[in-house]
CSV table of C-alpha atoms and ligand atoms in Angstrom, one decimal:
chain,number,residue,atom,x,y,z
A,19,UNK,CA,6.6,16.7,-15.2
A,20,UNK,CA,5.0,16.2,-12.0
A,21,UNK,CA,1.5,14.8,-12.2
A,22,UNK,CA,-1.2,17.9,-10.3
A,23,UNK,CA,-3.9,17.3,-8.8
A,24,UNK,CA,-5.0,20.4,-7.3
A,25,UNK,CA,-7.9,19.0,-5.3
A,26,UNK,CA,-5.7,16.1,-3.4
A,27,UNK,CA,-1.8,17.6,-4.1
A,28,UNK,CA,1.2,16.6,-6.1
A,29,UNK,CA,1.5,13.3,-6.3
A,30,UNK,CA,4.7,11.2,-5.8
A,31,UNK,CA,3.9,7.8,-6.7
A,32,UNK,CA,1.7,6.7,-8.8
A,33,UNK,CA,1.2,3.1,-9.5
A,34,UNK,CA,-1.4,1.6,-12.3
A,35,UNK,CA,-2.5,-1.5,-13.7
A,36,UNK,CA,0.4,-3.5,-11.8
A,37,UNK,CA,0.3,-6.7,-12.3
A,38,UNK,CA,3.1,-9.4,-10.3
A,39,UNK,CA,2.9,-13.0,-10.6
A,40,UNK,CA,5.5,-15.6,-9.4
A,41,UNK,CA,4.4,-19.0,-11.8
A,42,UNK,CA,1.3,-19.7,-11.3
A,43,UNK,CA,0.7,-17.0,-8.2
A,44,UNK,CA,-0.5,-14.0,-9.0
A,45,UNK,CA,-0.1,-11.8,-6.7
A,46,UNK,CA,-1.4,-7.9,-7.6
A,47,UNK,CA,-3.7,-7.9,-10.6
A,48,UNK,CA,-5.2,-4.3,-11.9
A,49,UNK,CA,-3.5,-2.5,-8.8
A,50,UNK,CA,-4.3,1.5,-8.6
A,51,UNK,CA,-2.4,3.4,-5.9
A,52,UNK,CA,-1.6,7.2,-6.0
A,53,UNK,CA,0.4,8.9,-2.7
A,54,UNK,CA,0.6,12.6,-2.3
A,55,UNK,CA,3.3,14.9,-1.2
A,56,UNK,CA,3.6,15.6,2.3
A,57,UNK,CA,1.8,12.7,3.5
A,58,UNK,CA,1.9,9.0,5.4
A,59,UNK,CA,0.1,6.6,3.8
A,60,UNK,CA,-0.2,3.5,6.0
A,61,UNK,CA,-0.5,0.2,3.7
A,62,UNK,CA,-1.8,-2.5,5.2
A,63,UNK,CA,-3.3,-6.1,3.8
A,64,UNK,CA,-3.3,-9.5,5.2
A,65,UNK,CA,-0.2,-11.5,5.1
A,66,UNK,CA,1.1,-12.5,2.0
A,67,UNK,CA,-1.4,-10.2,-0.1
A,68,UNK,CA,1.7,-8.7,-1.2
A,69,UNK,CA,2.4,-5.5,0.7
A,70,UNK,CA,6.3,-6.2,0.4
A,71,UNK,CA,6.2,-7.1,-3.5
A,72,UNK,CA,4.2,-3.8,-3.9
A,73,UNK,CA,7.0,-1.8,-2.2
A,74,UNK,CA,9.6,-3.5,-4.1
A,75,UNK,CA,8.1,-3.3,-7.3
A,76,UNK,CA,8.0,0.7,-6.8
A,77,UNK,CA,11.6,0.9,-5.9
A,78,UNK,CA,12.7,-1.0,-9.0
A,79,UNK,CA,13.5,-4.5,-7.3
A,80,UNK,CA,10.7,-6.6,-8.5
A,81,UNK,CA,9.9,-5.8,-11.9
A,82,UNK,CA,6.3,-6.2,-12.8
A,83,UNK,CA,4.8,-8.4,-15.6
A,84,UNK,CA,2.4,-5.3,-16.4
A,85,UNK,CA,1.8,-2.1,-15.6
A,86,UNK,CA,3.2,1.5,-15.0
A,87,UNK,CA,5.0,3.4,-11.7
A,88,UNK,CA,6.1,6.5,-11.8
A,89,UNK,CA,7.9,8.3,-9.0
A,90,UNK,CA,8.1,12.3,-9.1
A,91,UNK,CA,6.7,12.0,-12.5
A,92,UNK,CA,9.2,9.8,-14.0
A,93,UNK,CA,8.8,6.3,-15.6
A,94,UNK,CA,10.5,3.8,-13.4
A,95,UNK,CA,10.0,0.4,-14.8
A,96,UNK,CA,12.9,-1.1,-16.3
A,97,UNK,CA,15.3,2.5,-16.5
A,98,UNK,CA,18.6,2.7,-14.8
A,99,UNK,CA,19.5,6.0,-16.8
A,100,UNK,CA,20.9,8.9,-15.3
A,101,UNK,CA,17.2,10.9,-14.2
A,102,UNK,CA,15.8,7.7,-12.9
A,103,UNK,CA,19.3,7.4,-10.5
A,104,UNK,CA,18.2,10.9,-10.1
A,105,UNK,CA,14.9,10.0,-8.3
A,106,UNK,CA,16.3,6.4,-7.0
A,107,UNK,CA,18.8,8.9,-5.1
A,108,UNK,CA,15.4,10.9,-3.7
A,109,UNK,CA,14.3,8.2,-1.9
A,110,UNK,CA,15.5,5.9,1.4
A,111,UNK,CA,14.2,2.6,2.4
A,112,UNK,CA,14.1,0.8,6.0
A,113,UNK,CA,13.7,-3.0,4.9
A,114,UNK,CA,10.9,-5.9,6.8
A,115,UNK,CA,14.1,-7.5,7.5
A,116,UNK,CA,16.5,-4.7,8.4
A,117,UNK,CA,19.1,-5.6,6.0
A,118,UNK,CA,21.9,-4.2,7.7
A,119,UNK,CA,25.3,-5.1,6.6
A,120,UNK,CA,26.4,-7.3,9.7
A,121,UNK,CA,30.1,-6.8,9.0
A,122,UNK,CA,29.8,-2.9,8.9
A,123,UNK,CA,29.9,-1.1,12.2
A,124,UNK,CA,26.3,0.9,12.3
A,125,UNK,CA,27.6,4.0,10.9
A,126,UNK,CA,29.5,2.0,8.6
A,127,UNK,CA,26.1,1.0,7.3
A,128,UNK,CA,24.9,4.5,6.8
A,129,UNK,CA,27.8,5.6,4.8
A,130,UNK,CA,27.5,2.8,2.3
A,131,UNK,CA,24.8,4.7,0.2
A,132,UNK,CA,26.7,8.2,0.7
A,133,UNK,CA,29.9,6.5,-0.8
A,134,UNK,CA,27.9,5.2,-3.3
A,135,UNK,CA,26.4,7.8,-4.5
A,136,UNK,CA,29.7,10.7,-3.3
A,137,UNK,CA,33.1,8.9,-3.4
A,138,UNK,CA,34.7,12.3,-3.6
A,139,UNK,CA,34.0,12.7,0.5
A,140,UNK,CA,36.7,12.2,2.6
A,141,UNK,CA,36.4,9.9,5.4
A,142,UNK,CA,35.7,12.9,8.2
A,143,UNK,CA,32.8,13.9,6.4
A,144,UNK,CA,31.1,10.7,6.0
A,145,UNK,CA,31.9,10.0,9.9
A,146,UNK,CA,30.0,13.5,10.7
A,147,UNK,CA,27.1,12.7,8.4
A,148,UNK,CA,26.9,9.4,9.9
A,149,UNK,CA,26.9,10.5,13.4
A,150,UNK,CA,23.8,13.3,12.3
A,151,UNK,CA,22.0,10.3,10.6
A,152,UNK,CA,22.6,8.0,13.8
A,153,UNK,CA,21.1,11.3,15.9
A,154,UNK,CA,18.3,11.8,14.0
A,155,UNK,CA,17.0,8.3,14.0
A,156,UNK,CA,17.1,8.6,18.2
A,157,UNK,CA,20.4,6.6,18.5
A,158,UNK,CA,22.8,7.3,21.2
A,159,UNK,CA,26.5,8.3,19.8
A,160,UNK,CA,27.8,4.7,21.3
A,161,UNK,CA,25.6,3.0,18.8
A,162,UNK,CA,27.9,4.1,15.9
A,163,UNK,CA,30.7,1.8,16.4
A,164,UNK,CA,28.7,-1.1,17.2
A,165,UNK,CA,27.7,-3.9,14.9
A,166,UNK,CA,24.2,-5.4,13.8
A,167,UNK,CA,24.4,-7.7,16.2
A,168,UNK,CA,25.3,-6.3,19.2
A,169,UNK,CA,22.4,-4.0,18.8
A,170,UNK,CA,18.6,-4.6,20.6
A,171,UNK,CA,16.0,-5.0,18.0
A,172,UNK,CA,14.5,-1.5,18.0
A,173,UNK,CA,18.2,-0.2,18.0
A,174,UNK,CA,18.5,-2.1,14.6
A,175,UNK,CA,15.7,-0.5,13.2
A,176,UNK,CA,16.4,3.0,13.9
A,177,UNK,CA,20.1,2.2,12.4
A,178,UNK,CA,18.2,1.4,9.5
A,179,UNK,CA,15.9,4.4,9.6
A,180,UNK,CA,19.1,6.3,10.1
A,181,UNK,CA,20.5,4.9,6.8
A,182,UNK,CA,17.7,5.5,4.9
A,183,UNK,CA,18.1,9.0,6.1
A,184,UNK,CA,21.5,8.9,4.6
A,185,UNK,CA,21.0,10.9,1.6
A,186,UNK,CA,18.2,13.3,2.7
A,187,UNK,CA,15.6,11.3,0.9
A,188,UNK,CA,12.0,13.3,0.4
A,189,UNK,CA,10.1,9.7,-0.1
A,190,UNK,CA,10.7,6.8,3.0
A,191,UNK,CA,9.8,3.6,2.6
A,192,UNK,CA,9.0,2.0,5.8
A,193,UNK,CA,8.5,-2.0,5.5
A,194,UNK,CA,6.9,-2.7,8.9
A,195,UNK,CA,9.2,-0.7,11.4
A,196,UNK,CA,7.5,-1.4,14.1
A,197,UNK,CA,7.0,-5.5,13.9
A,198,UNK,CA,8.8,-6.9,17.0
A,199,UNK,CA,9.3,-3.9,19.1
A,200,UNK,CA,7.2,-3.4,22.4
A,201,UNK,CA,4.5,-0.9,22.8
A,202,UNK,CA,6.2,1.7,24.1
A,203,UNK,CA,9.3,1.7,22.1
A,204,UNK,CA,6.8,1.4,18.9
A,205,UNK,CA,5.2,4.4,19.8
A,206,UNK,CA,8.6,6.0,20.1
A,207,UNK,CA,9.5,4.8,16.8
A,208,UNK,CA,6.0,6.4,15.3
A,209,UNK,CA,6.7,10.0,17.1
A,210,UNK,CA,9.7,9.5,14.9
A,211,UNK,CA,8.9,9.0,11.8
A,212,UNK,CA,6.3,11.9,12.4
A,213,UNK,CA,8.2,14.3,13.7
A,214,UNK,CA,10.7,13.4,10.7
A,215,UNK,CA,7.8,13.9,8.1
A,216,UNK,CA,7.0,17.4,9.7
A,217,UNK,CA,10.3,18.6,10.0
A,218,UNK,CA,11.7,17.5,6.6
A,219,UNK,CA,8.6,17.6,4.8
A,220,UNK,CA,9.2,13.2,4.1
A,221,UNK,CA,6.5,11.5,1.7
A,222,UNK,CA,6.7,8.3,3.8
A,223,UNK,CA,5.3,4.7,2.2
A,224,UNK,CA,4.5,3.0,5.6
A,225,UNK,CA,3.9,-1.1,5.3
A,226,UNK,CA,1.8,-1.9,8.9
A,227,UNK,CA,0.0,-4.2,10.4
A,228,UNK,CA,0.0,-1.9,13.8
A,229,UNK,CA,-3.0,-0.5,14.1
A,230,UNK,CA,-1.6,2.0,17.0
A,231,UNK,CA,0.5,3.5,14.3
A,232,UNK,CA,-2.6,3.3,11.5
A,233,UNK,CA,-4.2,5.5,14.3
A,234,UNK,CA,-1.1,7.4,15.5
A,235,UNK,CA,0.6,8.8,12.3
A,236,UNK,CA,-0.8,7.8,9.5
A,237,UNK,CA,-2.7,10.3,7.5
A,238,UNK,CA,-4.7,7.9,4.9
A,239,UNK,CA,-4.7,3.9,4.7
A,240,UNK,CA,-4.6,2.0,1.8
A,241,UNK,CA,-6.1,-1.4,1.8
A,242,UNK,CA,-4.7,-4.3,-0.2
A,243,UNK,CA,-6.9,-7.2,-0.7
A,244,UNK,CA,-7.9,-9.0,-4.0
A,245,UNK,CA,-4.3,-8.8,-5.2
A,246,UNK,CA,-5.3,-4.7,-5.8
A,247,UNK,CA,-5.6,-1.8,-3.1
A,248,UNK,CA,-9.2,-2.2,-2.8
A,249,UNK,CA,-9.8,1.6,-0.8
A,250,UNK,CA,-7.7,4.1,0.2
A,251,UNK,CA,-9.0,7.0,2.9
A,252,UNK,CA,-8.3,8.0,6.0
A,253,UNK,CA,-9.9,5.5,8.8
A,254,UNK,CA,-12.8,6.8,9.4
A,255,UNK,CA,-13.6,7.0,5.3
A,256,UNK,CA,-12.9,3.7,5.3
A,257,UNK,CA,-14.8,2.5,8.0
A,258,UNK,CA,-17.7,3.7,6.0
A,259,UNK,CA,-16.9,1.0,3.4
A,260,UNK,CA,-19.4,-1.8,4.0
A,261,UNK,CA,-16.0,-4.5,3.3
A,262,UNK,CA,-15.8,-6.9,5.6
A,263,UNK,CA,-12.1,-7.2,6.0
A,264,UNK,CA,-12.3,-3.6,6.9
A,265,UNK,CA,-14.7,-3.9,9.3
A,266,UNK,CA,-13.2,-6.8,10.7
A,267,UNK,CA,-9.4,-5.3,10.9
A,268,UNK,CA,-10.7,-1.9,12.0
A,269,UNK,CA,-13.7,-2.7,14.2
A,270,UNK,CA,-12.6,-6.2,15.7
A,271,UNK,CA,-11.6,-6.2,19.5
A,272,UNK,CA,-7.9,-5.3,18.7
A,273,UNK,CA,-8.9,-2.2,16.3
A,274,UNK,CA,-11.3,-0.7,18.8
A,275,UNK,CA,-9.0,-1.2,21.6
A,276,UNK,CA,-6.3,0.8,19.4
A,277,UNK,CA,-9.1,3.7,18.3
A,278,UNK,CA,-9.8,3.9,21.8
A,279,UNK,CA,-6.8,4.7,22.7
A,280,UNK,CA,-5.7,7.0,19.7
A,281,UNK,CA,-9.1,8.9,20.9
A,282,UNK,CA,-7.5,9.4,24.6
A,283,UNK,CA,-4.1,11.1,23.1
A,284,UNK,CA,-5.9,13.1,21.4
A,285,UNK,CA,-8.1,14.7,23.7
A,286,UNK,CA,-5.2,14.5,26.0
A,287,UNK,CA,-3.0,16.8,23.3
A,288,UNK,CA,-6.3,19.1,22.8
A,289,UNK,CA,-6.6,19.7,26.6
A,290,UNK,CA,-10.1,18.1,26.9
B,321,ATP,N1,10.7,-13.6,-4.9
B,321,ATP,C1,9.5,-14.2,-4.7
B,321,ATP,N2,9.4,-15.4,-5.4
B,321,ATP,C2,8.2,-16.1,-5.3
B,321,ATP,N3,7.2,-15.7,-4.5
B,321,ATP,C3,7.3,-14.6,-3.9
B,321,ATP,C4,8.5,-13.8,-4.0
B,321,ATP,N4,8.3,-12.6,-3.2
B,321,ATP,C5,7.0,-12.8,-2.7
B,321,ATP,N5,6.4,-13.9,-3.1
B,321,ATP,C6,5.1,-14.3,-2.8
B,321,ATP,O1,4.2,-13.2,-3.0
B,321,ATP,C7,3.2,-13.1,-2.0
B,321,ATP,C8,3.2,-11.7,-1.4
B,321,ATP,O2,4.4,-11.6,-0.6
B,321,ATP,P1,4.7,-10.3,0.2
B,321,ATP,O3,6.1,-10.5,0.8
B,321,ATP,O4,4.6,-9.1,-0.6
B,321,ATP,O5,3.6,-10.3,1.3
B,321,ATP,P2,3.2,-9.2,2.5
B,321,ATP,O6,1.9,-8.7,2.2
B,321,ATP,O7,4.4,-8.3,2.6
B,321,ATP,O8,3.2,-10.2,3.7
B,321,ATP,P3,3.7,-9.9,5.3
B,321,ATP,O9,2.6,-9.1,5.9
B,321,ATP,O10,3.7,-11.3,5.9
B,321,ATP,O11,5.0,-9.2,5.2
B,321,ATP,C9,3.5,-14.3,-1.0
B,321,ATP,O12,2.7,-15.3,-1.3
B,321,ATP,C10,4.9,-14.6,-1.3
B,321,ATP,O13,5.2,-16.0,-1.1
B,322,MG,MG1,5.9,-8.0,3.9
């Protein structure tokens, strides 16, 4: 059963009490986070407060010492029956690292989960899904043939974008998609993903530390410090919050800069 909440929306994940430790390390203790339907949540933390473990902890790769995650209302933690494949199937993920297959051509890549998951398609098919998914993520049709490492580093992302698009996911996970990439190709990359999230109606997890796209496309932040998400809110809710990271990350010289300028595109897109 999907879990309603009819002041905030259905929600799609919902994560409580987690609890990771490697040895001695612990890295999320207590952690809360719930995301709705239809939105972005940007998740953002200092490095190493364990932003990446989170994400792989909901998708099943890190399996937590405590706690609970559910995903469309279904148990995740430690199933590999046939409804939580079901969900697992609803969701696609673009990796910190990429994580491309460097022997498989691009569209190579982005057939990998369709065969996984529909050996019955014959190899037409899966080259004319392929060449949708490479089109969608902004890819030109020369990019299909190529491999990982003839490709720029934004092009790699969006061939990863374009494989987690494989299977039509309703849920992205986004592990910092624009780390590496240059401002305007970054910005690209977040028209993108929003213009995705309209048109498909995505859920999308999105792991930042770009405060352009905090500001861009991102509809509430959730803040990880303390080894828990410590607020959650859009920016200007959390802004309110008297925590000094927040304020620091936010309101330092690099986060005004980048509310600035999220200020300007908006007027600019209102007509002021
Ligand atoms: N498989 C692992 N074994 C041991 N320690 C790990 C493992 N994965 C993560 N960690 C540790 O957990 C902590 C959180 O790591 P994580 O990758 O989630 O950080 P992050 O918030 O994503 O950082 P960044 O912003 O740099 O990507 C780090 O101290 C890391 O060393
Ligand atoms: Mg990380």
């Amino acid at each position: 059963m999907a879990r309603l909440n009819t002041a905030d929306g259905e929600v799609v994940i919902h994560v409580k009490g987690l609890r990771n430790a490697f040895g001695a390390q612990v890295v999320h203790d207590g952690l809360d986070l719930d995301v709705r339907r239809g939105e972005i949540i940007g998740v953002v933390g200092g490095s190493g407060t364990g932003k990446s473990v989170l994400m792989r902890s909901i998708i099943g790769l890190q399996p937590p010492q405590a706690g609970t995650v559910e995903v469309f209302g279904e148990p995740m933690i430690g199933r590999d029956d046939y409804e939580a494949q079901q969900v697992r199937r609803r969701w696609g993920v673009l990796f910190q690292a990429g994580a491309l297959f460097s022997t498989l051509t691009v569209a190579e890549n982005v057939q990998v989960p369709i065969r996984e998951y529909y050996p019955q398609l014959d190899d037409q098919l899966l080259d004319e899904i392929a060449a949708y998914k490479v089109a969608m993520s902004g890819l030109s049709p020369e990019a299909g043939p190529k491999y990982p490492s003839e490709l720029s580093g934004g092009m790699r992302k969006r061939a990863g974008l374009a494989r987690a698009l494989a299977l039509d996911p309703q849920l992205l996970f986004l592990d910092e998609p624009t780390a590496g990439l240059d401002p305007i190709s970054a910005a690209a990359f977040d028209e993108l993903i929003r213009s995705l999230q309209r048109t498909l109606g995505l859920t999308v997890f999105l792991i930042t530390h770009d405060l352009d796209t905090l500001h861009a496309i991102c509809d509430r932040v959730a803040v990880l410090a303390d080894k828990r998400v410590i607020a959650v809110g859009t920016i200007p809710e959390l802004l309110a919050l008297d925590h000094p990271w927040i304020q620091e990350y936010f309101n330092g010289p690099r986060g005004r800069v980048a509310a600035e300028a999220a200020e300007r595109v908006a007027a600019r897109e209102t007509g002021e």
